[in-house]
């Protein structure tokens, strides 16, 4: 029974999302070389009305502007009763295993839902209740999405 309880605690601890403070610190410390890739999954159709298609950034030149937008995220308070975000995209950041280990993160994947709301452009961290103001990040992501759509 004691072994089962210990196993449950271990599994429960590993399944818990990393605290926002640890993720934010890792993102602030990250350089483009510390990010393996950034994948954007748009949910809205492109300007021509075609279905959205995901795309992945792998080069430091492409990752840099989006990473700078991620580094500018700041948590904001929202009224849970009236907060009604319109989710536009999912953004997955894959940190290098070395950076994740250095910041003691359980996962090297960080997921945000990018949305528009009465509070402005926001990023909702997946698996948590953290809501961040994301004006710069949303602008960079829209620019990238539009440039990919125009190809």
XYZ file of C-alpha atoms in Angstrom, residues 13-143:
131
model
C 3.981 15.157 -9.515
C 5.293 14.347 -13.026
C 1.841 14.947 -14.561
C 1.399 18.366 -12.971
C 2.136 21.290 -15.274
C 5.238 23.302 -14.574
C 4.591 26.459 -12.518
C 4.185 29.569 -14.661
C 7.087 31.291 -12.892
C 9.463 28.500 -13.957
C 8.194 28.544 -17.549
C 8.412 32.355 -17.727
C 11.970 32.259 -16.370
C 12.950 29.651 -18.955
C 11.437 31.731 -21.766
C 13.172 34.902 -20.535
C 16.505 33.073 -20.386
C 16.067 31.345 -23.754
C 17.971 32.310 -26.858
C 16.799 31.155 -30.301
C 19.349 28.316 -30.108
C 17.625 27.081 -26.915
C 14.360 26.519 -28.784
C 14.143 23.366 -30.885
C 11.040 24.567 -32.728
C 7.888 26.636 -32.511
C 4.735 25.263 -34.130
C 1.646 27.342 -34.802
C -1.730 25.689 -35.274
C -4.072 28.425 -36.572
C -7.770 27.792 -36.022
C -9.125 30.514 -38.307
C -9.134 30.363 -42.117
C -6.600 32.440 -44.025
C -7.450 35.728 -45.760
C -8.694 33.874 -48.845
C -11.002 31.702 -46.726
C -8.918 28.549 -47.152
C -8.574 26.190 -44.195
C -5.778 27.052 -41.803
C -2.659 24.965 -41.938
C -0.065 24.555 -39.208
C 3.517 25.607 -39.728
C 6.735 25.116 -37.829
C 9.659 27.447 -37.225
C 13.043 25.778 -36.856
C 15.701 28.341 -37.752
C 17.064 30.874 -35.289
C 16.093 33.703 -37.655
C 12.461 32.568 -37.701
C 12.288 31.664 -33.999
C 13.874 34.920 -32.755
C 10.952 37.337 -33.335
C 8.387 34.932 -31.877
C 10.639 34.207 -28.896
C 10.923 37.955 -28.226
C 7.118 38.109 -28.234
C 6.985 35.206 -25.772
C 9.486 36.967 -23.525
C 7.144 39.971 -23.317
C 4.185 37.965 -21.965
C 2.920 39.351 -18.671
C 0.231 37.737 -16.516
C -2.940 39.768 -16.143
C -5.951 39.421 -13.918
C -9.236 38.700 -15.612
C -12.737 38.437 -14.250
C -13.491 34.719 -14.582
C -17.216 35.514 -14.700
C -16.977 37.724 -17.786
C -13.765 36.528 -19.462
C -14.756 35.113 -22.844
C -11.715 34.634 -25.090
C -12.015 33.832 -28.796
C -9.220 31.346 -29.423
C -7.438 31.944 -32.725
C -4.417 29.628 -32.590
C -2.380 27.212 -30.530
C 1.336 27.851 -30.177
C 3.684 25.059 -29.071
C 7.231 25.934 -28.051
C 9.683 23.051 -27.807
C 12.539 24.071 -25.538
C 15.847 22.284 -25.764
C 16.180 19.469 -23.233
C 19.201 21.273 -21.758
C 17.257 24.468 -21.026
C 14.309 22.508 -19.638
C 16.638 20.566 -17.335
C 18.505 23.714 -16.268
C 15.207 25.388 -15.289
C 13.955 22.125 -13.701
C 10.945 21.864 -16.006
C 9.172 18.516 -16.251
C 8.308 19.078 -19.887
C 10.203 20.824 -22.618
C 6.928 21.613 -24.445
C 5.177 24.872 -23.544
C 1.724 25.417 -25.025
C -0.224 28.656 -25.274
C -3.651 29.350 -26.752
C -3.619 32.735 -28.481
C -6.932 34.541 -28.257
C -8.666 37.860 -28.546
C -10.833 39.069 -25.693
C -12.281 42.258 -24.261
C -8.943 42.604 -22.427
C -7.072 42.661 -25.776
C -4.797 39.999 -27.242
C -4.164 37.311 -24.655
C -2.238 34.065 -24.364
C -3.731 31.349 -22.189
C -1.201 28.858 -20.935
C -2.471 25.353 -21.577
C -3.230 23.237 -18.510
C -3.263 26.233 -16.187
C -5.359 29.269 -15.400
C -2.644 31.775 -16.294
C -3.733 34.476 -18.748
C -1.091 36.786 -20.206
C -1.252 39.974 -22.182
C 0.208 39.085 -25.568
C 0.015 42.067 -27.903
C 3.559 41.738 -29.320
C 3.356 37.947 -29.616
C -0.013 38.058 -31.363
C 1.234 40.676 -33.835
C 4.291 38.588 -34.690
C 2.226 35.418 -35.071
C -0.334 37.162 -37.317
C 2.483 38.544 -39.465
